[in-house]
Coordinates of C-alpha atoms in Angstrom, one line a residue:
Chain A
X1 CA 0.0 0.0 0.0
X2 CA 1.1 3.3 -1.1
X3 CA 1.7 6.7 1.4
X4 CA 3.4 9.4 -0.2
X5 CA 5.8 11.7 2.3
X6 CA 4.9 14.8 0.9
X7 CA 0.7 14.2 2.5
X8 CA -0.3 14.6 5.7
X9 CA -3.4 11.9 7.4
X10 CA -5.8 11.9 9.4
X11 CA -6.7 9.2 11.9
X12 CA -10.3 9.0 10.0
X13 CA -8.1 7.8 7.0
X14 CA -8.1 11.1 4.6
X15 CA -5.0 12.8 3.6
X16 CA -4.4 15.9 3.0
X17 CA -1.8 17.8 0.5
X18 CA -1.1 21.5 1.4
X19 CA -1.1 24.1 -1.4
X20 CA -0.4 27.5 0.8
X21 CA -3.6 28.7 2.3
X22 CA -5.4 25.3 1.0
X23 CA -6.0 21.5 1.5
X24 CA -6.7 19.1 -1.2
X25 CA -8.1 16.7 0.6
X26 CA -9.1 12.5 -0.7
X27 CA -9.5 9.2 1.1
X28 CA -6.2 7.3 1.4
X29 CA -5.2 4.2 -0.5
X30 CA -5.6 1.8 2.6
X31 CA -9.1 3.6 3.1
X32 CA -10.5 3.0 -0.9
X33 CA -9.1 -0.5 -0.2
X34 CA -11.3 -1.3 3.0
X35 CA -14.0 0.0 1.1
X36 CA -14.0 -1.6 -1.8
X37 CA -15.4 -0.7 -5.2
X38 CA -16.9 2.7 -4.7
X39 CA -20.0 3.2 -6.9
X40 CA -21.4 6.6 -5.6
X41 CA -19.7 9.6 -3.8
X42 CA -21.7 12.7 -2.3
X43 CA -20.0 15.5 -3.2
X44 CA -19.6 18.7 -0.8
X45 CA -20.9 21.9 -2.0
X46 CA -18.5 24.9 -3.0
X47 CA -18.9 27.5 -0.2
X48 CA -19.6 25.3 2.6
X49 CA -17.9 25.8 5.9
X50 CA -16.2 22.4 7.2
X51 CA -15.2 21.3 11.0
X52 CA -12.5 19.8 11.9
X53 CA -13.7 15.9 12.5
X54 CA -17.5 16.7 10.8
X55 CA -18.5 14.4 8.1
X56 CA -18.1 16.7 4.8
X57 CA -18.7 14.0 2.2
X58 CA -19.9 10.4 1.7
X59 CA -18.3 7.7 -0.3
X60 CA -20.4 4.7 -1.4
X61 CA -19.3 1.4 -2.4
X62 CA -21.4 -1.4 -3.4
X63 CA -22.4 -2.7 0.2
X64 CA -20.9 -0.1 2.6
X65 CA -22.1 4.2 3.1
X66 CA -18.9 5.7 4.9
X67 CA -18.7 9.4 6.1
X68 CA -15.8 11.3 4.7
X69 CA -14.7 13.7 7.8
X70 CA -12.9 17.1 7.5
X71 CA -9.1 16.6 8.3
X72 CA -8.8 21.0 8.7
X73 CA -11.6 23.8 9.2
X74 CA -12.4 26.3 6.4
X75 CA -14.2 26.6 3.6
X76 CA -15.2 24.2 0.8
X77 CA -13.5 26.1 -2.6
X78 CA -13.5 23.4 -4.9
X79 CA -14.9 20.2 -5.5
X80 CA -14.1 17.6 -8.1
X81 CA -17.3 17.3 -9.8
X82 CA -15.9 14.1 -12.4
X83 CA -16.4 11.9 -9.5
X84 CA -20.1 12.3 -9.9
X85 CA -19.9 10.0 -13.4
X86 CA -16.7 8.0 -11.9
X87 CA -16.7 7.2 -8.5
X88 CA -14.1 4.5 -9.3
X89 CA -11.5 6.7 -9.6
X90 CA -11.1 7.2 -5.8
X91 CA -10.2 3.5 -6.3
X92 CA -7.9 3.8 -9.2
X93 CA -6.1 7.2 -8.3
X94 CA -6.3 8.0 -4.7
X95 CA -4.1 10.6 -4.1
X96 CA -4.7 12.0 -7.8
X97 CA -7.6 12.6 -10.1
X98 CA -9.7 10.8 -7.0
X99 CA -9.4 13.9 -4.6
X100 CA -12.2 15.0 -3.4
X101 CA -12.1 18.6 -2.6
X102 CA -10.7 21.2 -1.7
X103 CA -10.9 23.5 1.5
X104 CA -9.2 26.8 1.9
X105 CA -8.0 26.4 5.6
X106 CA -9.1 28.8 8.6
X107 CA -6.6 27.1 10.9
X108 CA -3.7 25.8 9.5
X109 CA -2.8 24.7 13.5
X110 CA -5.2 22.1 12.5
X111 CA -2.3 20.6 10.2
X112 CA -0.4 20.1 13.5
X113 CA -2.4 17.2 14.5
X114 CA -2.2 14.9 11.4
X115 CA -0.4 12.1 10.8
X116 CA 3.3 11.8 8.7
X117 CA 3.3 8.9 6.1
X118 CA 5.1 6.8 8.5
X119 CA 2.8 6.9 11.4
X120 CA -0.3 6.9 9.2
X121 CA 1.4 3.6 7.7
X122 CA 1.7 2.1 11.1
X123 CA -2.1 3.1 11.9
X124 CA -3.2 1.5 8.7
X125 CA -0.9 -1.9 9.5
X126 CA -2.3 -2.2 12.7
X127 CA -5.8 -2.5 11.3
X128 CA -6.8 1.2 11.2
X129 CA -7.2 1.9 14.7
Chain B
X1 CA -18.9 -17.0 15.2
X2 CA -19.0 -20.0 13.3
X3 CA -16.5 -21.2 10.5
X4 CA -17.2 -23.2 7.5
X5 CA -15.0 -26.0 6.6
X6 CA -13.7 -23.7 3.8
X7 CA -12.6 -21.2 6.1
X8 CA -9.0 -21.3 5.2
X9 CA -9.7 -22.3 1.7
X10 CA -11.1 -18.5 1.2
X11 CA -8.0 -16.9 3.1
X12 CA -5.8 -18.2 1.0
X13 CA -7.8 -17.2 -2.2
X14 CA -7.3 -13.5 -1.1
X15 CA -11.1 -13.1 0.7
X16 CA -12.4 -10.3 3.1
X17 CA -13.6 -11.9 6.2
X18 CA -17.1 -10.7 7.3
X19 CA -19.3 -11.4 9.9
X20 CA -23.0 -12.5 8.4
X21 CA -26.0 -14.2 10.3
X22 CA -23.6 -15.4 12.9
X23 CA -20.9 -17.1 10.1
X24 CA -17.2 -15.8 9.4
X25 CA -17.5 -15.4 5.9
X26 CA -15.7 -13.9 2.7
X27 CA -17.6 -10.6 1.7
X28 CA -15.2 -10.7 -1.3
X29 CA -11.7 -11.9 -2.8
X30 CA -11.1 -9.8 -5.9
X31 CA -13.9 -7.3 -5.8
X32 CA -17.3 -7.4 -5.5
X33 CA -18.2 -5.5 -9.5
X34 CA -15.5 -8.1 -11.1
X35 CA -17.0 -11.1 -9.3
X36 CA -20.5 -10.0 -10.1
X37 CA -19.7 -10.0 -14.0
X38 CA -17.8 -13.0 -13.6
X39 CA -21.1 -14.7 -12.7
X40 CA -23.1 -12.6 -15.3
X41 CA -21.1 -13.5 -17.9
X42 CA -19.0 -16.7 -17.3
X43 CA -19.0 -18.4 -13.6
X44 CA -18.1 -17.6 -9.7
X45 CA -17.9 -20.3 -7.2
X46 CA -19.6 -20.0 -4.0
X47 CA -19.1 -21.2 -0.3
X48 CA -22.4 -21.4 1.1
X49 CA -21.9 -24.0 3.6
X50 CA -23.4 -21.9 6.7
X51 CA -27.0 -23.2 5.0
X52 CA -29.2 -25.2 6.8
X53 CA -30.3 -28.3 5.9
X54 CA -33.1 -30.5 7.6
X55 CA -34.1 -34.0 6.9
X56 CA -38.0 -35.2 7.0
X57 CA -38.5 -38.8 6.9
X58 CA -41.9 -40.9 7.4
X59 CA -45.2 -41.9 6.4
X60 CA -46.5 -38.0 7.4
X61 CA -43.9 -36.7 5.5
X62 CA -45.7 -35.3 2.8
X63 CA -48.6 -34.1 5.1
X64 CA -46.6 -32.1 7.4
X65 CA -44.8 -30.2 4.8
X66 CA -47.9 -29.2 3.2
X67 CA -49.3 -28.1 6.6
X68 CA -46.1 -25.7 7.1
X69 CA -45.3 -24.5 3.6
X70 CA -47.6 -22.2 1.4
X71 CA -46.5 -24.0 -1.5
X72 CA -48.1 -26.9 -2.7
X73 CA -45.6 -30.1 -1.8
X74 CA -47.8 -32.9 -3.7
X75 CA -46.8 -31.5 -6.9
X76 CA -43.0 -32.5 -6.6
X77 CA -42.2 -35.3 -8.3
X78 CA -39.3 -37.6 -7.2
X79 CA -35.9 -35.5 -7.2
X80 CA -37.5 -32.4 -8.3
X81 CA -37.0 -29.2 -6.3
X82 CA -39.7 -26.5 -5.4
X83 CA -38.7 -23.0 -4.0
X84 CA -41.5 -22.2 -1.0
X85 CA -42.5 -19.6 1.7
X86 CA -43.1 -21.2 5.4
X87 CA -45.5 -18.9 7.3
X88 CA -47.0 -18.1 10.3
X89 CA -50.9 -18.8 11.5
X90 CA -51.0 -14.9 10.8
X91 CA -49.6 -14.9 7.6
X92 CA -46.1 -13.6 8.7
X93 CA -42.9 -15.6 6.9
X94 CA -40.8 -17.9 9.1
X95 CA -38.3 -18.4 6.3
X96 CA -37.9 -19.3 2.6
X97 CA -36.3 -22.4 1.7
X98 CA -36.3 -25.2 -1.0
X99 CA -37.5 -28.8 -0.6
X100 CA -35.6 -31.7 -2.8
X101 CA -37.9 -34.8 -2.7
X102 CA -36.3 -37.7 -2.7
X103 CA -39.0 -39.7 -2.1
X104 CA -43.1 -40.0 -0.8
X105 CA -41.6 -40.2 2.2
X106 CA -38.3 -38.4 2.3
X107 CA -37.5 -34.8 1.5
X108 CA -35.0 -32.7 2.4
X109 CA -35.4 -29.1 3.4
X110 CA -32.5 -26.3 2.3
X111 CA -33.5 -23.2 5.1
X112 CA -31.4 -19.9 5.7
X113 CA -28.4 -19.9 7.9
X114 CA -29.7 -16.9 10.0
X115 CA -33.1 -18.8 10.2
X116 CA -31.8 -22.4 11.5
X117 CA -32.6 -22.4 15.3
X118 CA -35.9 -20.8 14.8
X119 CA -37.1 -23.0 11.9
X120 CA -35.9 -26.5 13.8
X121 CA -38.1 -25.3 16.8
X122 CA -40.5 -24.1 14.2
X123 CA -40.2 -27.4 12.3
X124 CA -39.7 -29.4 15.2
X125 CA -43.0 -28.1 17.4
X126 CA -45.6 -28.5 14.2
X127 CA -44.5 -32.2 13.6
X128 CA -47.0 -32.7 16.7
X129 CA -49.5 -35.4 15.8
X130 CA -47.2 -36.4 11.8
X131 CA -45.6 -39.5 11.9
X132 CA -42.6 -38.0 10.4
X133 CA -38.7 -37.9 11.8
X134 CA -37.0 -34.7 11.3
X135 CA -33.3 -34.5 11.4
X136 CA -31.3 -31.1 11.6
X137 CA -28.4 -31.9 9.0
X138 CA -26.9 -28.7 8.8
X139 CA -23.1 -29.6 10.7
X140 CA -22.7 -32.1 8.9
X141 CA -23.2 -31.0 5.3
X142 CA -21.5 -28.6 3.5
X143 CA -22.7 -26.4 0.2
X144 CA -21.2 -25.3 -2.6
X145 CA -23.1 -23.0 -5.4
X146 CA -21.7 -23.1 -9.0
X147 CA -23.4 -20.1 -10.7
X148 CA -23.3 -18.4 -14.1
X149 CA -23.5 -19.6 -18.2
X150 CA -20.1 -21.5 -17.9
X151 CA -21.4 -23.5 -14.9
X152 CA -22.4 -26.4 -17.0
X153 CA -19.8 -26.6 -18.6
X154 CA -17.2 -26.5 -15.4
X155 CA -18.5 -29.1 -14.0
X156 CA -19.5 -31.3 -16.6
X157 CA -15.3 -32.2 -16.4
X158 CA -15.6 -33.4 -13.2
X159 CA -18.4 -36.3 -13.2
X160 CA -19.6 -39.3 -16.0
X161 CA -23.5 -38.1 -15.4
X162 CA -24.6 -35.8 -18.2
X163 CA -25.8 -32.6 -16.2
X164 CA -26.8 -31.2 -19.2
X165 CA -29.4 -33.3 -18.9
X166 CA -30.8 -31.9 -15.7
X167 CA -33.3 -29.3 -15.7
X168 CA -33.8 -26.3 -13.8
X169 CA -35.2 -27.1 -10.5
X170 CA -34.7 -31.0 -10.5
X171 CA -31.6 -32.5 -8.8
X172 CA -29.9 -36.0 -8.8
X173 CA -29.2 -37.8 -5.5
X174 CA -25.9 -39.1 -6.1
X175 CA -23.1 -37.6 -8.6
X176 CA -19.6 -38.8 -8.2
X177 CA -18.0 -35.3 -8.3
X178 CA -13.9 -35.3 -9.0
X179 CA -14.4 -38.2 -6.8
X180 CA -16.5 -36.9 -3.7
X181 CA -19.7 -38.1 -3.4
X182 CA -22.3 -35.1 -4.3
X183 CA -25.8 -34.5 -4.3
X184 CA -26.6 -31.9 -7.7
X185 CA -29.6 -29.6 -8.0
X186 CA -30.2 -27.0 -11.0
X187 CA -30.6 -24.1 -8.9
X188 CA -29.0 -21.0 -7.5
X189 CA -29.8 -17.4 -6.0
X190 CA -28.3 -15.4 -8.9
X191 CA -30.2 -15.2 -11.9
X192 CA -28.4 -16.9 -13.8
X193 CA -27.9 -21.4 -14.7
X194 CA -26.1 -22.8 -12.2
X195 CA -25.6 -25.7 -9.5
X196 CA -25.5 -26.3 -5.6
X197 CA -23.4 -28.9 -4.9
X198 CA -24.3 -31.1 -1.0
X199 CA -21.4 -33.2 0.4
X200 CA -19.6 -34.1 3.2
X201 CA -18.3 -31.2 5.0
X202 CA -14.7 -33.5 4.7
X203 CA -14.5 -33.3 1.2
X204 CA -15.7 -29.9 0.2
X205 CA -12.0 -28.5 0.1
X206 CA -10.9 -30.6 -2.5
X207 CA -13.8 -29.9 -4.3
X208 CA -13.6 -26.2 -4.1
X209 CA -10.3 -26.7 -5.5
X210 CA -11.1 -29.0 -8.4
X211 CA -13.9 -26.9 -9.6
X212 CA -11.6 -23.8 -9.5
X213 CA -8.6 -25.9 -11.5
X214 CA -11.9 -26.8 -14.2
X215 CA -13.2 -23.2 -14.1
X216 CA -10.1 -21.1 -13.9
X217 CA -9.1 -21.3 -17.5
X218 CA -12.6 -20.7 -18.8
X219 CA -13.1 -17.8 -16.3
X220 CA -14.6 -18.6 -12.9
X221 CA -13.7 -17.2 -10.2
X222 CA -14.8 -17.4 -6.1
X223 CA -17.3 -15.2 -5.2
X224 CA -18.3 -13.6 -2.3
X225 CA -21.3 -12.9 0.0
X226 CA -21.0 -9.2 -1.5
X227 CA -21.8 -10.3 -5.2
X228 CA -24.3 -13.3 -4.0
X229 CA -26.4 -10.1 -2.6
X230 CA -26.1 -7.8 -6.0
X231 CA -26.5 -10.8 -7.8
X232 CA -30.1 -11.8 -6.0
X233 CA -31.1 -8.7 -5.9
X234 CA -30.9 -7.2 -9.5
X235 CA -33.5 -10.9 -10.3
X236 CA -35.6 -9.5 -7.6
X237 CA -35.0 -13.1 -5.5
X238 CA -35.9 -11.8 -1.5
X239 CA -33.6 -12.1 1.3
X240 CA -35.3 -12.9 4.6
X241 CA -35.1 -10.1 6.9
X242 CA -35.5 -7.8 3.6
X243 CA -38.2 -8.6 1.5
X244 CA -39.6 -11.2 3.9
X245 CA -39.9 -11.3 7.8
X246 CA -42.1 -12.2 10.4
X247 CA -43.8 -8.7 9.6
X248 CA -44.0 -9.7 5.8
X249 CA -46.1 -12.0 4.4
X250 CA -45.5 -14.0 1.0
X251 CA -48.5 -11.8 -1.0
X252 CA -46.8 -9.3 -0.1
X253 CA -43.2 -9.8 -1.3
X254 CA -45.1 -10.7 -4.5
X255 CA -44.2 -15.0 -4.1
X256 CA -48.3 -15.8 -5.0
X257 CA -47.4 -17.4 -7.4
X258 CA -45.6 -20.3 -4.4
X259 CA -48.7 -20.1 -2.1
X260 CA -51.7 -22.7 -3.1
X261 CA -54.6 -21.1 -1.5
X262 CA -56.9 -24.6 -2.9
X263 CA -54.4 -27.0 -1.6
X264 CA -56.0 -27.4 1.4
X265 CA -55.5 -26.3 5.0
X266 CA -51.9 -24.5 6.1
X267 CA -50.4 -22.5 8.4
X268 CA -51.3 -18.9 7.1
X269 CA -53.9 -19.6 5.0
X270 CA -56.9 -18.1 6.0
X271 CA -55.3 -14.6 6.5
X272 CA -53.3 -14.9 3.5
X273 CA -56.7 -15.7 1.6
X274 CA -57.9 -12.9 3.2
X275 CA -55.3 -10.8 1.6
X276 CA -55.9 -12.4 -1.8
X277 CA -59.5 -11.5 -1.6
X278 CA -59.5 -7.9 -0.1
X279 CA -56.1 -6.8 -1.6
X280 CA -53.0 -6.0 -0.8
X281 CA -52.4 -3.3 1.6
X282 CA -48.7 -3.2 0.8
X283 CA -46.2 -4.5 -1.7
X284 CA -42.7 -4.8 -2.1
X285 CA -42.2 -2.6 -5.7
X286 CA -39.3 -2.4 -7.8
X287 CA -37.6 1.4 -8.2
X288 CA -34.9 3.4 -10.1
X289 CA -33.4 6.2 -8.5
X290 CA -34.3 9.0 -10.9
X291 CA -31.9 11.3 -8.6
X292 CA -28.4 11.0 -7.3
X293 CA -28.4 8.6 -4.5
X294 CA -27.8 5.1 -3.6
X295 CA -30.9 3.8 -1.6
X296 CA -30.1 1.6 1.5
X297 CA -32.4 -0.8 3.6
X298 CA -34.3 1.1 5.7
X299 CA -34.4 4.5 4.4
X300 CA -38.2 5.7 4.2
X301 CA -40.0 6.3 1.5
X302 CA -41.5 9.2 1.2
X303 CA -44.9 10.4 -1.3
X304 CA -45.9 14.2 -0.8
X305 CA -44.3 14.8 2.4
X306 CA -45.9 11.6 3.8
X307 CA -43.8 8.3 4.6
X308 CA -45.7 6.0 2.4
X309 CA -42.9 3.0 2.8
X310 CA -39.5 1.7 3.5
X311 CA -36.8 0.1 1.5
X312 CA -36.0 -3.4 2.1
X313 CA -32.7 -3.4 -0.3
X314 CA -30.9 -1.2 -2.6
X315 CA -27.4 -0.9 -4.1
X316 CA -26.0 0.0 -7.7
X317 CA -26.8 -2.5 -10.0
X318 CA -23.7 -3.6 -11.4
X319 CA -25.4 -4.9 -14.7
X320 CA -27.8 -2.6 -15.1
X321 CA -25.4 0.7 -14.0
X322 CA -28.2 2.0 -12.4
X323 CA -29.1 2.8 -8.6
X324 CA -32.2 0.3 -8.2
X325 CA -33.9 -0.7 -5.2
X326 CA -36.8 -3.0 -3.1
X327 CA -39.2 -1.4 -0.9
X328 CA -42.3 -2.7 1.1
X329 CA -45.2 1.0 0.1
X330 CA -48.7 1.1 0.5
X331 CA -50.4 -0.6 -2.5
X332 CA -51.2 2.1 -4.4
X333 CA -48.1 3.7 -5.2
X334 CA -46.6 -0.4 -6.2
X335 CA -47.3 0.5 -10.1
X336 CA -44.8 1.2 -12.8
X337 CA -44.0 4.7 -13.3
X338 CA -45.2 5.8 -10.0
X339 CA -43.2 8.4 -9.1
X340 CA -41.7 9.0 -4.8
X341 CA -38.6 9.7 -3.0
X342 CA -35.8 8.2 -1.0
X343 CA -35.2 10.1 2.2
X344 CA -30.9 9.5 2.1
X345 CA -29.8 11.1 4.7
X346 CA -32.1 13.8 5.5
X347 CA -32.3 14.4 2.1
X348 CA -36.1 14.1 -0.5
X349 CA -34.0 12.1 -3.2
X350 CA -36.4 11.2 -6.7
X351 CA -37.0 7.3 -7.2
X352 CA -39.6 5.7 -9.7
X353 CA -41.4 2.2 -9.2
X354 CA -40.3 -0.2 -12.2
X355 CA -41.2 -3.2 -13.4
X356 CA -39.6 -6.7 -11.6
X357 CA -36.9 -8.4 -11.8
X358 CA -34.7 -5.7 -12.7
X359 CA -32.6 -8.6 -14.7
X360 CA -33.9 -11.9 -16.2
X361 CA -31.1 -13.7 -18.6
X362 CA -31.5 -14.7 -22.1
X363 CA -34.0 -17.3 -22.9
X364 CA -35.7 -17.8 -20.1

């Protein structure tokens, strides 16, 4: 399973890739594997205003609904509307054309308390716990 | 939680261990879409050992089955199979199951694996007054499902007796399977042609691996729990607990066509010929989500602001690429082109009723 150094994850299994002010934020590979083949994701809405730890989003696979949960606060900028036609490509590309959206951060302090790859990769060995 | 003899069988072929009805079983190996089509369009193997299996033996055997089942038992011929509802005095469903007959006086009963304690009790405290012995076979025998067009084919490699030759819904009491000694039926919970294979719960390893060695070039593949439940559900087959439950009669899941209302008398029948006669106050109907949104069991279903229903199942149907789904409504919004909404997740989500099953293969 792949982590990339450069991200940052959270214990809720989304990672985050910092961009100045903003977070592009998707689920991780060890998430999209748990799940399975995704088949519908609910999108956030540009403009929203996100918590730190709220569900955001909602990824579907064929038997499981799993809450997506905000790794920083701020507001929803962007969203990637092609996972509306295909889902799958959470499970084909997660850390690439499968993120999910984008939040321009009121706290980058909340950056602090995520994960480095090697940590996250330990979480995800142990079972995701 | 209870293992099948296979257990370590699916662990090595890659499978996600779930928990289901009680069972440790593999949700998936590959993936649930890929082993879905597998069985659509070529063949998937199936554990599904954690089914029940009771024996009825005796002079009463006959009578006693038709007093417990809706369907009508004296119809089966030797080593033919009949799909049936079991019900309640008031018309509720105590399970769904198959009986094989192998004789006047000796059928066998195929009963879900969630369902087996109750049903034995069930079975077990009707059989007052029958001359009939019942016998709870389920440890010792172990099931296998081959499912999919290729299925013939598979396992006509293994075994001298020409399956081709056995129709749907008919079984043969003794096939010499890659050795093992089987029992064969035509029938399966996917839609599609396929087989369920009975042994000893001793040899179904070997079997599971001979059938894979036969299928593998030609395409099969295992299959999980999580495609058996796509699979069912796109041919509208009901899952007890879903479309059926002690709350849900057979009318209503739409199975008249497996009560006998003229057969004589059964547990069930007068309120389920009341039903018949006045009409159904609810039915499970058939449904597209028009707008974005996966239904799941038990989200309500709502008509002008008023909950008019529930789901029983929904998912994306892999075959059809749509979002489909079961629910139990009131009556009058069961027809085709009736148009409601899913409430998913606080959210009024567009859904319209459609005809059933969703999928039927070719030629049949």
């Amino acid at each position: 399973m792949n982590f990339p150094k450069e991200l940052k994850y959270a214990r809720s299994h989304e990672w985050v890739r910092v961009e100045g002010s903003r977070a592009v934020v998707g689920i991780t590979d060890y998430a999209q594997h748990q799940l399975g083949d995704i088949v519908f994701i609910e999108v956030p809405t540009v403009g929203n205003k996100v918590e730190v730890g709220k569900n955001f989003s909602v990824v579907e696979s064929v038997k499981a609904v799993s809450d997506i949960y905000a790794p920083v606060a701020g507001v929803i900028v962007e969203v990637n509307e092609k996972l509306g036609d295909a889902p799958e490509t959470v499970n084909q590309d997660p850390y690439g054309e499968g993120w999910i959206a984008v939040i321009e951060m009121s706290d980058r302090a909340n950056l602090d308390d995520l994960l480095g790859s090697d940590e996250y990769a330990d979480l995800a060995a142990k079972g995701g716990h | 939680m209870r293992q099948t003899p296979l257990y370590e069988t699916h662990l090595k072929y890659g499978g996600k261990i779930v928990e289901f009805g009680g069972w440790l079983l593999p949700v998936q190996y590959s993936g649930i879409l890929e082993e879905h089509k597998a069985v659509r369009e070529k063949a998937g193997l199936f554990d599904v050992s954690h089914m029940g299996e009771v024996a009825v033996k005796g002079p009463d055997a006959l009578a006693f089955l038709q007093k417990v089942v809706t369907n009508d038992v004296s119809r089966l011929a030797d080593t033919q199979v009949q799909y049936t509802p079991m019900c309640y005095p008031d018309g509720g469903t105590v399970d769904d199951l198959l009986i094989y007959r192998y004789g006047q006086e000796h059928f066998f009963l195929v009963i879900n694996a969630a369902n087996i304690e109750k049903d034995w009790n069930w079975l077990v405290e009707n059989s007052d007054g029958f001359n009939v012995e019942l016998r709870n076979l389920s440890a010792e025998t172990a099931e296998l499902a081959l499912q999919g067009p290729l299925a013939e084919r598979i396992l006509s490699q293994l075994t001298d007796v020409p399956l081709a030759k056995l129709k749907y819904y008919w079984f043969i009491p003794e096939v010499m399977l890659a050795g093992k000694k089987t029992m064969i039926s035509r029938t399966g919970y996917t839609g599609e042609d396929g087989f369920e294979i009975y042994c000893l719960p001793g040899d179904v390893n070997e079997l599971w691996e001979a059938i894979m060695e036969a299928g593998r070039p030609l395409g099969l593949m295992p299959a999980g729990l999580g495609c058996r439940d796509t699979l069912r559900f796109e041919a509208c087959l009901p899952l007890y607990g879903h479309e059926l439950s002690q709350d849900i009669s057979p009318l209503e899941a739409g199975l008249l066509r497996f009560v006998n209302l003229e057969k004589g008398p059964f547990n069930g029948r007068e309120i389920l010929a009341q039903q018949k006669a006045n009409g159904l106050k609810r039915k499970i109907a058939g449904f597209v989500m028009t707008g974005k949104g996966i239904a799941r069991a038990e989200y309500p279903v709502i008509f002008e602001g008023r909950r008019i229903g529930t789901v029983t199942s929904g998912s994306y149907s892999p075959t059809l690429n749509k979002n489909l789904g079961l629910a139990l409504v009131e009556a009058e919004y069961a027809a085709a082109g009736q148009q409601f909404d899913i409430e998913i997740r606080g959210k009024l989500v567009a859904a319209e009723v459609i005809a059933k099953p969703f999928y039927k293969r070719e030629g049949k």
